[in-house]
Short mmCIF file of C-alpha atoms and ligand atoms in Angstrom, two decimals:
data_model
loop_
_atom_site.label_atom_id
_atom_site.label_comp_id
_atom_site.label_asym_id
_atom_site.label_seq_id
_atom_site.Cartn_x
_atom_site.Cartn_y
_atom_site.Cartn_z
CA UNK A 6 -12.55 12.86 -35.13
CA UNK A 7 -14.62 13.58 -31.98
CA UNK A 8 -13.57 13.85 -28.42
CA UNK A 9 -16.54 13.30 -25.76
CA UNK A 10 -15.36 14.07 -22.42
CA UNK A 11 -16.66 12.41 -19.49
CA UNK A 12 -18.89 14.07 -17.07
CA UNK A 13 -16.32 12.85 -14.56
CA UNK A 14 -12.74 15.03 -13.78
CA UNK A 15 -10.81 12.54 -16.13
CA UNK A 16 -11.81 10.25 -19.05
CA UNK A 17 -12.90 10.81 -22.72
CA UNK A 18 -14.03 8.94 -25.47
CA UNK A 19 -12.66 9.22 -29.02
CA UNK A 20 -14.74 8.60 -32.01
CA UNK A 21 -14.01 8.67 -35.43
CA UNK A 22 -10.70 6.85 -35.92
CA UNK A 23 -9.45 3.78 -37.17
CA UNK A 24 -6.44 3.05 -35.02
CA UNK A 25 -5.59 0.13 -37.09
CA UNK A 26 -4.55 3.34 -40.05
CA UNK A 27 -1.58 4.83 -39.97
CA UNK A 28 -2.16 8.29 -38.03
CA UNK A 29 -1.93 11.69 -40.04
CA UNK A 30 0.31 14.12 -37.31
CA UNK A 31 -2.38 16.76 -37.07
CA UNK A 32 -4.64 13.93 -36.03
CA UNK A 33 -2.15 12.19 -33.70
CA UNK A 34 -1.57 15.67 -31.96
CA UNK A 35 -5.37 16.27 -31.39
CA UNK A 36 -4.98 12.44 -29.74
CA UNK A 37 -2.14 13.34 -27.39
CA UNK A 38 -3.33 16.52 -26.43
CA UNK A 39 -6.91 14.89 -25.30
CA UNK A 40 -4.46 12.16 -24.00
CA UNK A 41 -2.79 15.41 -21.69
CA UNK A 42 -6.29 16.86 -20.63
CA UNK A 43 -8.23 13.77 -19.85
CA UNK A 44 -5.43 11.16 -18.96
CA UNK A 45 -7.86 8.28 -19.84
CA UNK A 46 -9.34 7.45 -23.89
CA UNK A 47 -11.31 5.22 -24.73
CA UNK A 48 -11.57 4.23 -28.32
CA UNK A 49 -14.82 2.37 -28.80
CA UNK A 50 -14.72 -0.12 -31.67
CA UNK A 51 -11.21 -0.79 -32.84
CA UNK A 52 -10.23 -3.55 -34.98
CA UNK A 53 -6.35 -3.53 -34.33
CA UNK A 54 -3.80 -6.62 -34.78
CA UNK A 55 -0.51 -6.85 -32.97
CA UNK A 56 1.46 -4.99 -34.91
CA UNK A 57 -1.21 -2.18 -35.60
CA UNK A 58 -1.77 -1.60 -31.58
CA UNK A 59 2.45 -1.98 -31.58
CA UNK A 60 2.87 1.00 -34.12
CA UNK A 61 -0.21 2.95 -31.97
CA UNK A 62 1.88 2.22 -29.36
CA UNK A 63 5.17 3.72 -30.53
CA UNK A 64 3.53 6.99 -31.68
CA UNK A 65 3.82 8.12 -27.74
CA UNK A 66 7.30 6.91 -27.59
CA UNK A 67 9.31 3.59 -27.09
CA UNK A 68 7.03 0.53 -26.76
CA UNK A 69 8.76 -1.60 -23.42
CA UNK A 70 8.78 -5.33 -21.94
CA UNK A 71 7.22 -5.89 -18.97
CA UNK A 72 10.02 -8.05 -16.84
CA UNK A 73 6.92 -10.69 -15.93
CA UNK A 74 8.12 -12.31 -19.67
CA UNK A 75 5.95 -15.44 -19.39
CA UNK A 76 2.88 -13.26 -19.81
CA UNK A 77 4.64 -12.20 -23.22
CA UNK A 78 2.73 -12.38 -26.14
CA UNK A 79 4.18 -15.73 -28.07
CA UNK A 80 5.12 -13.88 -31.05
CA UNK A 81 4.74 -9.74 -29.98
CA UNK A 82 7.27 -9.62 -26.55
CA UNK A 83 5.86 -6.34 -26.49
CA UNK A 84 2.27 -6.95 -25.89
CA UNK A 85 1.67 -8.70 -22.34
CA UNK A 86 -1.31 -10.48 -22.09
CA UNK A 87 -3.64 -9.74 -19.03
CA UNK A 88 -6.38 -12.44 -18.89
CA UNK A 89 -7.63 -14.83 -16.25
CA UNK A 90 -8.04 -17.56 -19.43
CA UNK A 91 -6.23 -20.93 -18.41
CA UNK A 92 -5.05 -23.28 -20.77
CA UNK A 93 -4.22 -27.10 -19.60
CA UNK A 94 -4.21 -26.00 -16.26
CA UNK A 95 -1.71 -23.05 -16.64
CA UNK A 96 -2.47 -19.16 -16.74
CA UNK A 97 -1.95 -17.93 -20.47
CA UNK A 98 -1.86 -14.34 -19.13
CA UNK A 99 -1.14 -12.37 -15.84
CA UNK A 100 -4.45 -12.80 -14.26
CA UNK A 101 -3.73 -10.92 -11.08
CA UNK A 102 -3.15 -7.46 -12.87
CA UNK A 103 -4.42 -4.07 -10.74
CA UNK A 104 -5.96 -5.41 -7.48
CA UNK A 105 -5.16 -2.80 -5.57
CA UNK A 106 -4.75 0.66 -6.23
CA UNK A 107 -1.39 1.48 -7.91
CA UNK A 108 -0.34 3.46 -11.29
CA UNK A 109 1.66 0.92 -13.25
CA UNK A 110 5.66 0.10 -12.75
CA UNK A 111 6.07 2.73 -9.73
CA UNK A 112 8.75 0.36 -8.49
CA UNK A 113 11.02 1.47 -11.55
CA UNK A 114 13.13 4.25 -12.09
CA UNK A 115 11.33 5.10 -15.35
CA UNK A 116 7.54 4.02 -14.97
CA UNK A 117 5.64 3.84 -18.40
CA UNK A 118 3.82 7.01 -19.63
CA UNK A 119 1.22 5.59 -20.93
CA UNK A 120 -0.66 1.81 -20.63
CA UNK A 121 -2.90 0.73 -23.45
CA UNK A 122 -5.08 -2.31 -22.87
CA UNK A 123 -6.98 -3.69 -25.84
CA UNK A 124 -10.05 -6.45 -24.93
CA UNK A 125 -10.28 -9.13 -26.95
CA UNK A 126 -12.59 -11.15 -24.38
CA UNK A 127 -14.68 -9.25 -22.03
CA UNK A 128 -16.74 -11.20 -19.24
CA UNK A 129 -20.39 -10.54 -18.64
CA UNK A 130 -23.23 -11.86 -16.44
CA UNK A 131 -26.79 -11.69 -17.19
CA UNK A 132 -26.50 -8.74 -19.67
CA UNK A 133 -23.90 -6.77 -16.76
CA UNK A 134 -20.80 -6.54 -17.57
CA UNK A 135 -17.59 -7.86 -15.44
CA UNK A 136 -14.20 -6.50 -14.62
CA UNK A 137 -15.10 -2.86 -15.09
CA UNK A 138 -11.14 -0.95 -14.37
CA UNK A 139 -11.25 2.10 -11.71
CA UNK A 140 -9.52 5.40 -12.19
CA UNK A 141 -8.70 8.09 -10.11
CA UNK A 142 -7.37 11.55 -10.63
CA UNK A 143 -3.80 12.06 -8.84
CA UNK A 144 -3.89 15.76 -10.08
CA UNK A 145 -7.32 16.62 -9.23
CA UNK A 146 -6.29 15.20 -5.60
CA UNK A 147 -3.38 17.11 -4.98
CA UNK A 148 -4.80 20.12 -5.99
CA UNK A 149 -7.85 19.39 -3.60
CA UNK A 150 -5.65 19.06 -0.36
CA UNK A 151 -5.08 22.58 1.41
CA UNK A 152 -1.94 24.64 0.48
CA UNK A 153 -0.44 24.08 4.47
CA UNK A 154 -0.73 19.90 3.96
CA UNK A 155 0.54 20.89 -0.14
CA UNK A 156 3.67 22.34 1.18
CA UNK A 157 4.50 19.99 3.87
CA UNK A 158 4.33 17.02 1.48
CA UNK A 159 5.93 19.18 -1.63
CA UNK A 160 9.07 17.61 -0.84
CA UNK A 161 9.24 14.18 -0.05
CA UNK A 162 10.36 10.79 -1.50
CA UNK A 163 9.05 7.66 -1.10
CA UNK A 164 10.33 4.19 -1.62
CA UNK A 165 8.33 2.07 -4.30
CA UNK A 166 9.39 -2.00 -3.99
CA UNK A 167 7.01 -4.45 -5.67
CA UNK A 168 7.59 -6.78 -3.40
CA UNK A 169 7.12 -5.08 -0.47
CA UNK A 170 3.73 -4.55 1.67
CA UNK A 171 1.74 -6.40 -1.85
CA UNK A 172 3.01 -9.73 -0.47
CA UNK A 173 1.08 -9.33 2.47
CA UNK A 174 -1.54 -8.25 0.95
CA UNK A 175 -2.02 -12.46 0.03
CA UNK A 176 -1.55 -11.09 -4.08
CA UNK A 177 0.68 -12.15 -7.31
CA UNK A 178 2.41 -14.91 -4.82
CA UNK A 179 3.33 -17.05 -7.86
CA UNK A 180 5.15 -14.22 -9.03
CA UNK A 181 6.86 -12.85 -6.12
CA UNK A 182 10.11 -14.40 -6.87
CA UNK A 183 10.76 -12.25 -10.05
CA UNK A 184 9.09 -9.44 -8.10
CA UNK A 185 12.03 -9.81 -5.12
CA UNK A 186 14.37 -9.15 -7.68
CA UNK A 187 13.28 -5.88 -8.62
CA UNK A 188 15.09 -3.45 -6.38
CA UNK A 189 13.66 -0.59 -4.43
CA UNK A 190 13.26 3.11 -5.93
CA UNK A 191 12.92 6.35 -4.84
CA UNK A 192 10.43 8.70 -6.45
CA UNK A 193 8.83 12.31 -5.32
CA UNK A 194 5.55 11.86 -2.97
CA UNK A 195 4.58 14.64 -6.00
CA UNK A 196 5.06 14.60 -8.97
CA UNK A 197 5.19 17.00 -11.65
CA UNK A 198 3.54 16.27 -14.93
CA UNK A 199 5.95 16.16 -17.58
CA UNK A 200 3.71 17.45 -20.44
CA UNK A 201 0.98 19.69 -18.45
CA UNK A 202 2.86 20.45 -15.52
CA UNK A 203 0.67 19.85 -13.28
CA UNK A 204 1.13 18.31 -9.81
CA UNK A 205 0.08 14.50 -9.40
CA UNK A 206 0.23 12.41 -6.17
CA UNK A 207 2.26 9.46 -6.62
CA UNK A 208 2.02 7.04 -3.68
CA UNK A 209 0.07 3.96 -3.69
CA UNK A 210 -0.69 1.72 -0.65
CA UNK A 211 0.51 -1.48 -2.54
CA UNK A 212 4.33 0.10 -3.64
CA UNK A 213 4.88 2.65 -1.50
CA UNK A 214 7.04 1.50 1.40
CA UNK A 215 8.13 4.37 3.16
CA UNK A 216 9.40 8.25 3.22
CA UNK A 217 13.34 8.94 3.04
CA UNK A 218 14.01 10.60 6.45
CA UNK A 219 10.81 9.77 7.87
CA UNK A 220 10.45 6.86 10.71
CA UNK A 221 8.47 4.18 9.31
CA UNK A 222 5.19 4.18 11.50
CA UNK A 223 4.76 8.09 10.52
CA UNK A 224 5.62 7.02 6.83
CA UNK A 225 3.29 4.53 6.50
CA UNK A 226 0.60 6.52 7.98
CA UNK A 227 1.25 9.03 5.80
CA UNK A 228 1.08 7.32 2.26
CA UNK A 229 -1.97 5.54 3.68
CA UNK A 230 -3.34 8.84 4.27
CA UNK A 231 -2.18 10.12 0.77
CA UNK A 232 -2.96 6.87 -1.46
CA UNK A 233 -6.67 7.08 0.48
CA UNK A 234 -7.12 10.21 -0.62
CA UNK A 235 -5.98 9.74 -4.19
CA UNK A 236 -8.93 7.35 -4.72
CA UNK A 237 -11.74 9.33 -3.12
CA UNK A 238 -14.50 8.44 -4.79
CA UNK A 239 -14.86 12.42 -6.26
CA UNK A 240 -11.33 11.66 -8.29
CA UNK A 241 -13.02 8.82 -10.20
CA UNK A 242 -13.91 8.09 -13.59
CA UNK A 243 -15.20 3.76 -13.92
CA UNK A 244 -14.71 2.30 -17.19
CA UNK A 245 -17.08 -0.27 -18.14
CA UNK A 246 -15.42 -2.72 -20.93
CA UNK A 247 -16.52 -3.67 -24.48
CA UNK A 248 -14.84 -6.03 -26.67
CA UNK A 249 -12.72 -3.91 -29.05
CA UNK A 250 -12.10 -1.04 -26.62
CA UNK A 251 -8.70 -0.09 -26.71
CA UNK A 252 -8.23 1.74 -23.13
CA UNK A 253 -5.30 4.21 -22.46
CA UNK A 254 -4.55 5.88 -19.22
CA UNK A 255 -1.66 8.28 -17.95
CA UNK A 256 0.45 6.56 -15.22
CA UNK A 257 1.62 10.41 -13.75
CA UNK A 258 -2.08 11.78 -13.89
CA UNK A 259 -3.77 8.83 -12.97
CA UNK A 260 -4.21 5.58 -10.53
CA UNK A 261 -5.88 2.89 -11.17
CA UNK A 262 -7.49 -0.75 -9.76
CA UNK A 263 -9.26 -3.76 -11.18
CA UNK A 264 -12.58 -5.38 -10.05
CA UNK A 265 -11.83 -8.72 -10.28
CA UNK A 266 -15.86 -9.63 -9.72
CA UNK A 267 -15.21 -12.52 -12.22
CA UNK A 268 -13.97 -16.26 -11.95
CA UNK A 269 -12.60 -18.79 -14.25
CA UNK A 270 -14.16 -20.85 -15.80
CA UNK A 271 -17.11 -19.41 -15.46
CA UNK A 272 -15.87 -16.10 -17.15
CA UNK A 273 -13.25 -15.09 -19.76
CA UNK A 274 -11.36 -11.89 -19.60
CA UNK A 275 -8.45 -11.48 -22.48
CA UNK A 276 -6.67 -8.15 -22.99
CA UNK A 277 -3.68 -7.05 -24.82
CA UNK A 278 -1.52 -4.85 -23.23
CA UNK A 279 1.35 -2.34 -23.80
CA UNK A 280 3.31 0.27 -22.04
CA UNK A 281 4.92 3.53 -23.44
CA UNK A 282 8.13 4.18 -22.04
CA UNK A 283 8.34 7.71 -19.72
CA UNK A 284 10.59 10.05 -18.25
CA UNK A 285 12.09 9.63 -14.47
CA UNK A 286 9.10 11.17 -12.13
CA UNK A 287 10.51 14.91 -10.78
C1 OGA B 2 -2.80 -3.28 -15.80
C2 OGA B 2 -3.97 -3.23 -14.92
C3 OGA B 2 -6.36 -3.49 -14.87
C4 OGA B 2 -7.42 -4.31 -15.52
O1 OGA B 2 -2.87 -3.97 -16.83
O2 OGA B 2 -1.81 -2.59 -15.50
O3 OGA B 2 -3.88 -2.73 -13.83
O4 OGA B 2 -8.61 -3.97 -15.34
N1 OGA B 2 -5.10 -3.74 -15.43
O5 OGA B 2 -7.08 -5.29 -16.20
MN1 MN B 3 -1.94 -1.63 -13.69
#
């Protein structure tokens, strides 16, 4: 097995591994530990079924359900689909996944560890590919801001909603009626990482809707100051797709966004997708 880091601060590739194999330990642990360090793998190449990317899956800990069930996989509830693919007039997968910046399921008490996206169908123009995914380093930004603005953020908590400022945002409107059924949270504005230890912004513009004990207008300004800096452009690692990629990322370590710089019919975009369950952000 061979791990290439990325010249950027996050993001490796693996080589050298058939995912669709049951996993020796040793080699599993060499996995999760580049899975620690880098926070995004890529592993170029896989040929991996449902229940092979399930089991993959389950090696980092429970495998969950996504409460946005009509995506669901017909036969694997596990693995949501993410495409923009119709199919007599109706989407076959969530097609409005990541347009903002956001680390996945902020909005619940116990937001997946990991997310693992597998493409199936990847779209392309002229030779370039489409619908590269964006990543940027919440560690690497919070240890970049001074040790005065450090402190006076150390100990805040902000309130994640799904439904909150996204719906103005004009996104996901079809599903906003599950989404206003998902109640509000309250996680740390930082988080510590529950495997390195290190300390990880974690507000996003999209699901961050305001600071316990803070008055709203200062609140807001705040996470938009925060959630900018999060995704300056120095934190970032771009992941260009290939069919058969199968795409991890670290929802503590990392953010991330989708370029949706494609459009049905035109283009087809199919991914399979799975969380890891995690621990409640401290
Ligand atoms: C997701 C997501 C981004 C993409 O599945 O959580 O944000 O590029 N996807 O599909
Ligand atoms: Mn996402």
């Amino acid at each position: 097995m061979e791990i290439v880091p990325s010249p950027d601060v996050i993001g490796a590739e693996i080589y050298g591994v058939d995912l669709a194999q049951p996993l020796p330990d040793a080699e599993f642990g060499r996995i999760e530990a580049a899975f620690n360090k880098h926070a995004v793998l890529c592993f170029r190449s896989q040929k991996v079924d449902e229940p092979q990317l399930i089991a993959f899956a389950r090696r980092f800990g429970a495998v969950e359900r996504i409460f946005l069930t009509h995506y669901a996989h017909p036969t694997y509830p596990e693995i949501m689909l993410v495409s923009n693919i119709k199919e007599s007039g109706r989407d076959i997968g969530h097609a409005d996944a990541g347009r903002v910046w956001h680390t996945d399921m902020s909005y619940t008490t116990r937001p997946p560890r990991a997310t693992m996206l597998y493409a199936l169908e990847v779209p392309a123009e002229n030779g370039v590919v489409l619908g590269d995914t964006l990543f940027s380093s919440a560690a690497d930004a919070h240890d970049s801001l001074g040790q005065e603005r450090q402190q006076r953020i150390a100990k805040l908590r902000a309130i994640h909603q799904v439904a909150g400022r996204r719906a103005r945002t004009g996104t996901g409107q079809e599903d906003q009626a599950l989404r206003y059924q998902q109640p509000a949270v309250v996680h740390p504005v930082v988080r510590t990482h529950p495997h390195t230890g290190r300390k990880c912004l974690y507000v996003s513009k999209g699901e961050s809707e305001g600071i316990e004990g803070m008055p709203q207008d200062e609140a807001l300004g705040l996470i938009e100051e925060l959630a900018d800096h999060t995704v300056d452009p120095r934190f970032r690692h771009i992941h260009h797709w290939r069919v058969r990629d199968l795409l991890m990322w670290d929802n503590c370590a990392v953010q991330h966004l989708a370029s949706h710089d494609y459009e049905w019919p035109k283009h087809r975009r199919l991914m399979h997708r799975i969380t890891v369950g995690g621990t409640v952000p401290v």
